[in-house]
Short mmCIF file of C-alpha atoms in Angstrom, two decimals:
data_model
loop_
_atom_site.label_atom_id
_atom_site.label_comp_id
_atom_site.label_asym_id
_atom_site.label_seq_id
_atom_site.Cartn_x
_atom_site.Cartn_y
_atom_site.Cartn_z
CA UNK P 1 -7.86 -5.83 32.75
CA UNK P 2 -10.04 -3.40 35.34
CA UNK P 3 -9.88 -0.02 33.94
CA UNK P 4 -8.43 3.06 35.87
CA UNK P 5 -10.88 5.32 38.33
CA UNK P 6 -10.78 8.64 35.87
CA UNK P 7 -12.44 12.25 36.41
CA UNK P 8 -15.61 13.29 34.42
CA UNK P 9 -15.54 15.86 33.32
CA UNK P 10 -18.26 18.32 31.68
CA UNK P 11 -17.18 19.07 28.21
CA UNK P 12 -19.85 18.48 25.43
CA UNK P 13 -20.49 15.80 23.02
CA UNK P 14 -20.00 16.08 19.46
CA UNK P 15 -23.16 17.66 17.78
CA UNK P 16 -25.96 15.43 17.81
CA UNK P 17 -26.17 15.80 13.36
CA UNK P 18 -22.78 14.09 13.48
CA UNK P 19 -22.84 10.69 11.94
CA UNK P 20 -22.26 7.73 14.20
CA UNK P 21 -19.05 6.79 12.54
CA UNK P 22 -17.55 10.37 12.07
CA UNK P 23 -18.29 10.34 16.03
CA UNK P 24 -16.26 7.33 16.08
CA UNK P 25 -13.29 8.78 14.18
CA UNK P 26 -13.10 11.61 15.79
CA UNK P 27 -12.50 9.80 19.10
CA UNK P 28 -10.49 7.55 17.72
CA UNK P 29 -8.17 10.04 16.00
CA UNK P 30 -7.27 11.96 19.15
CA UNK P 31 -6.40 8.45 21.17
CA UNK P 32 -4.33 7.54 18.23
CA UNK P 33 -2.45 10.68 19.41
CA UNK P 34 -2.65 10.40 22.69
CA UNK P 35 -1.40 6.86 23.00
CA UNK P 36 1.36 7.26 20.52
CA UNK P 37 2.70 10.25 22.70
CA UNK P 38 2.12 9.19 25.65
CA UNK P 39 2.02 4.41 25.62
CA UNK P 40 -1.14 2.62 27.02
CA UNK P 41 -0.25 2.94 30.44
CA UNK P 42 0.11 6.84 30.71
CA UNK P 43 -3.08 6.95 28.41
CA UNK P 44 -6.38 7.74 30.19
CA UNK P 45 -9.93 7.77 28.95
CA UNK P 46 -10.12 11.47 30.66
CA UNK P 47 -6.86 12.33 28.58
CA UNK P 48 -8.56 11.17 25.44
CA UNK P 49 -11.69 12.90 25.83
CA UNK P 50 -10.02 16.19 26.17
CA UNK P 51 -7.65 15.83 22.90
CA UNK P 52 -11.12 15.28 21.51
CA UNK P 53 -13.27 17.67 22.93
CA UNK P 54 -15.70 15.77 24.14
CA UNK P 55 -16.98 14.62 27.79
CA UNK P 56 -15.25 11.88 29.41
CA UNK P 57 -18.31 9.19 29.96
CA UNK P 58 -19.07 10.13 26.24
CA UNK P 59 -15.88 7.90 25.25
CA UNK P 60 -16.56 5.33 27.89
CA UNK P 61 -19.90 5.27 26.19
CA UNK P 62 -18.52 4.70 23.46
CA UNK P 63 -15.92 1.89 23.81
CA UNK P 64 -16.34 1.05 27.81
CA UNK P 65 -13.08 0.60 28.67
CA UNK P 66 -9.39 1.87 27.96
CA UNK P 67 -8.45 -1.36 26.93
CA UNK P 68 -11.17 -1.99 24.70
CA UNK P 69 -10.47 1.93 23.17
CA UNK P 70 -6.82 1.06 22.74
CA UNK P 71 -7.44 -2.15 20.62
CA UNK P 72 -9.76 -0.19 18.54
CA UNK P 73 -6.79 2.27 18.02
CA UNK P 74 -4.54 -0.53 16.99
CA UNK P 75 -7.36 -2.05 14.86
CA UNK P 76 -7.52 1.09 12.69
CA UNK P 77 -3.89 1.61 12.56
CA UNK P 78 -3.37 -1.62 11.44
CA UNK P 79 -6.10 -1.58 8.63
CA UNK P 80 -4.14 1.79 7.18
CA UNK P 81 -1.00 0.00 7.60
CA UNK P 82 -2.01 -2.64 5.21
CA UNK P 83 -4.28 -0.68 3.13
CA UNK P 84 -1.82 1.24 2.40
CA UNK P 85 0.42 -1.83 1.51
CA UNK P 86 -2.23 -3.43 -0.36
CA UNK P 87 -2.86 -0.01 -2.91
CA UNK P 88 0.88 -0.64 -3.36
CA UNK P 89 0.77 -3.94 -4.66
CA UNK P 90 -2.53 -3.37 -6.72
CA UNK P 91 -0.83 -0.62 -8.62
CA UNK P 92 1.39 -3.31 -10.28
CA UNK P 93 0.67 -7.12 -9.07
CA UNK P 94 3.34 -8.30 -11.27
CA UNK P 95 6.23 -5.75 -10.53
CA UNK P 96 9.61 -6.87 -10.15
CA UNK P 97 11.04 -7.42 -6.77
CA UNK P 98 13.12 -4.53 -6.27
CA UNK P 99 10.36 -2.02 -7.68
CA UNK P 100 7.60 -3.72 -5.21
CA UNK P 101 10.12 -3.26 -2.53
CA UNK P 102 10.37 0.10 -3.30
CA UNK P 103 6.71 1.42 -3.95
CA UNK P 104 5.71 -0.38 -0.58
CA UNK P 105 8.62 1.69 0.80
CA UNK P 106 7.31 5.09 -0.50
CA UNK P 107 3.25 3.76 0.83
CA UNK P 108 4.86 3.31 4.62
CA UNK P 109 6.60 6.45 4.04
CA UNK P 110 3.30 8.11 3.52
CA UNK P 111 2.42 7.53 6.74
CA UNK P 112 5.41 9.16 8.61
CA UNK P 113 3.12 12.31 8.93
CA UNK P 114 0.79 10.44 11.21
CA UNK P 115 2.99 10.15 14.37
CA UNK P 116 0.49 8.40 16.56
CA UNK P 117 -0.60 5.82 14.35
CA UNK P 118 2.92 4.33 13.87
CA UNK P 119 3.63 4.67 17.68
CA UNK P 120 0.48 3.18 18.78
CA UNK P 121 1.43 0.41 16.64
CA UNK P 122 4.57 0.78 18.27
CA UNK P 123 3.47 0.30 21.97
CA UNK P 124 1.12 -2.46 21.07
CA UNK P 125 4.50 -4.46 20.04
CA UNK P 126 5.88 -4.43 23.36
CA UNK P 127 2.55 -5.31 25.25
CA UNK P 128 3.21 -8.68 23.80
CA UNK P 129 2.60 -10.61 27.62
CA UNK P 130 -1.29 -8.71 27.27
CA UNK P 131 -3.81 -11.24 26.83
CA UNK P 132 -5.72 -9.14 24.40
CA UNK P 133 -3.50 -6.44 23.52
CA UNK P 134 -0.74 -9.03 22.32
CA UNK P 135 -2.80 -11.12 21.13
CA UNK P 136 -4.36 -8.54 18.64
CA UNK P 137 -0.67 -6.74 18.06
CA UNK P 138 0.95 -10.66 17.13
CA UNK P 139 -2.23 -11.13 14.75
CA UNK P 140 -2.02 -7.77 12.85
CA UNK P 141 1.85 -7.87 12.76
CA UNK P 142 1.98 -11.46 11.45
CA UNK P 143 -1.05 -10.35 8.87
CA UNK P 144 1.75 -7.59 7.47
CA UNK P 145 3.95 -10.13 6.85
CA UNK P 146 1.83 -12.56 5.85
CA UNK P 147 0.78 -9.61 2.98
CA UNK P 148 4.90 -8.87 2.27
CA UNK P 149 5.26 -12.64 1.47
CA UNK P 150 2.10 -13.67 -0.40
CA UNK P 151 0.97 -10.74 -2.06
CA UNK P 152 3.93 -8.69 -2.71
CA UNK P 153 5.97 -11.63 -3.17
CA UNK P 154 8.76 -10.66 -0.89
CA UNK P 155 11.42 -12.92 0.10
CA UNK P 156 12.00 -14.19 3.25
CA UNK P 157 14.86 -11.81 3.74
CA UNK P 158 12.95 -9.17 2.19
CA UNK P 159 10.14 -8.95 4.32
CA UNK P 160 12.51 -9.24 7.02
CA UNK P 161 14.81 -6.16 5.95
CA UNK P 162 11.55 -4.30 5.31
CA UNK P 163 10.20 -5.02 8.67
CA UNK P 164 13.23 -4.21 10.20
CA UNK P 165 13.53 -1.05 8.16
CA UNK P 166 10.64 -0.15 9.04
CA UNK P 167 10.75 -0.60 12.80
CA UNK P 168 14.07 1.47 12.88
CA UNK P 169 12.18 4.20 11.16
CA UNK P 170 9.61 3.94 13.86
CA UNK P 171 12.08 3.95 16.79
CA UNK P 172 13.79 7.36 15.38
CA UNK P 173 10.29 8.74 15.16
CA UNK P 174 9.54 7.99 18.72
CA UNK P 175 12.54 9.18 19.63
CA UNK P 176 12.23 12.50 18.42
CA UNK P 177 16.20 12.31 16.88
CA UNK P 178 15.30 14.90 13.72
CA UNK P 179 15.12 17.06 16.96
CA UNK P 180 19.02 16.55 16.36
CA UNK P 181 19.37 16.96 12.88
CA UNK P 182 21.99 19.41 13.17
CA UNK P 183 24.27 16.53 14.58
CA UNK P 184 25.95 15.66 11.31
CA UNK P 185 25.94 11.77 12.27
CA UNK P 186 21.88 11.90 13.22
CA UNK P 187 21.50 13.42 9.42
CA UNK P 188 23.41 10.98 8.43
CA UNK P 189 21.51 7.96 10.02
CA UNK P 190 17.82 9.76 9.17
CA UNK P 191 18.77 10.37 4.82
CA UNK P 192 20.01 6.48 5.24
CA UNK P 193 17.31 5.23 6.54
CA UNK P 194 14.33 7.61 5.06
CA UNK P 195 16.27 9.27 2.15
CA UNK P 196 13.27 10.85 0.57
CA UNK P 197 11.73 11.83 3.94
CA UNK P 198 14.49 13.22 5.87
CA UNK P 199 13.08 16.83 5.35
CA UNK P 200 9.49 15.83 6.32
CA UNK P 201 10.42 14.19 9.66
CA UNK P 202 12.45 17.49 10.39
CA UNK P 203 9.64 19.59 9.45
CA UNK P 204 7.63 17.65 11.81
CA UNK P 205 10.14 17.93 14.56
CA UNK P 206 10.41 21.55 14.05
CA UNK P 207 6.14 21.96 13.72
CA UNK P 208 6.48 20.37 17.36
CA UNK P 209 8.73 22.49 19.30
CA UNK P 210 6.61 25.71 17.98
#
């Protein structure tokens, strides 16, 4: 994939005492933002460098490409994704199904606070026809699975309501609908499908608009 002609720009670089990985990070964290809001294709390098601060040929430096940046996103969503999932299981290996279900539940709710992570993941689901993008997105999908059947001994149909649960609570995010929550039927459809988050996805609707 050729990456896009973009503007440099002359913002500075991060302070040269940074570490190499907290330089990293903090690139990293504003594209996370910048893709969920905006999807790979309306993402530029030029867009990302300004969320972070920093000088556009500093994050080409630093990745080389958009594409390569935006897999590097989805790589570290993914990892918190099933860290996250993994701490769940470790808590209590042997757990019975429904409580498993449940803690895994409350780890992925955890992680409603970071919008862009869960829409990154999001648009790298529907870039399926990618070479690398889907390639990467089937691979870390199919590893969350693969870690709801063998480790937290989900059922079949288990791992497939979670998954679906969980996509559903990623389409209302991206959708913005606790912008709504006034509408008696949207409050109804958030406290069914995130009961004990309702009031943190309005918050963050209402943190938004300010």
């Amino acid at each position: 994939m050729t990456p896009e002609p973009e503007p440099t720009d002359r913002r500075t670089d991060p302070a040269p005492r940074m570490r190499a990985e907290d330089r990293r990070e903090l690139v990293l964290t504003a594209a996370t933002t910048v893709f969920g809001e905006r999807g790979y294709v309306g993402t530029t390098t030029d867009a990302v460098a300004r969320a972070a601060k920093v000088s556009q040929p500093y994050v080409v430096r630093m990745f080389g490409t958009k594409e390569a940046l935006f897999l590097a996103v989805l790589e570290r969503a993914l990892r918190r994704l099933v860290g996250a999932f993994r701490g769940a299981v470790a808590e209590n290996p042997d757990s019975p199904p429904q409580e498993m279900y449940q803690r895994l539940g409350a780890a992925y709710s955890e992680l409603l606070t970071d919008r862009g992570l869960l829409l990154s993941l999001m648009h790298a689901f529907v870039l399926g026809s990618d070479p690398e993008i889907g390639r990467a997105a089937r691979r870390g999908f199919l590893e969350v699975y693969r870690l709801l059947r063998h480790e937290a001994g989900f059922s079949a149909t288990d791992a497939n309501t979670f998954l679906a649960s969980g996509m559903l609570l990623n389409t209302l995010i991206g959708l913005r609908m606790a912008d709504d929550f006034d509408d008696p039927d949207v409050r109804d459809l958030i406290e069914c499908v995130a009961p004990t988050k309702a009031e943190v996805l309005v918050r963050m609707s209402r943190a938004e608009r300010i």
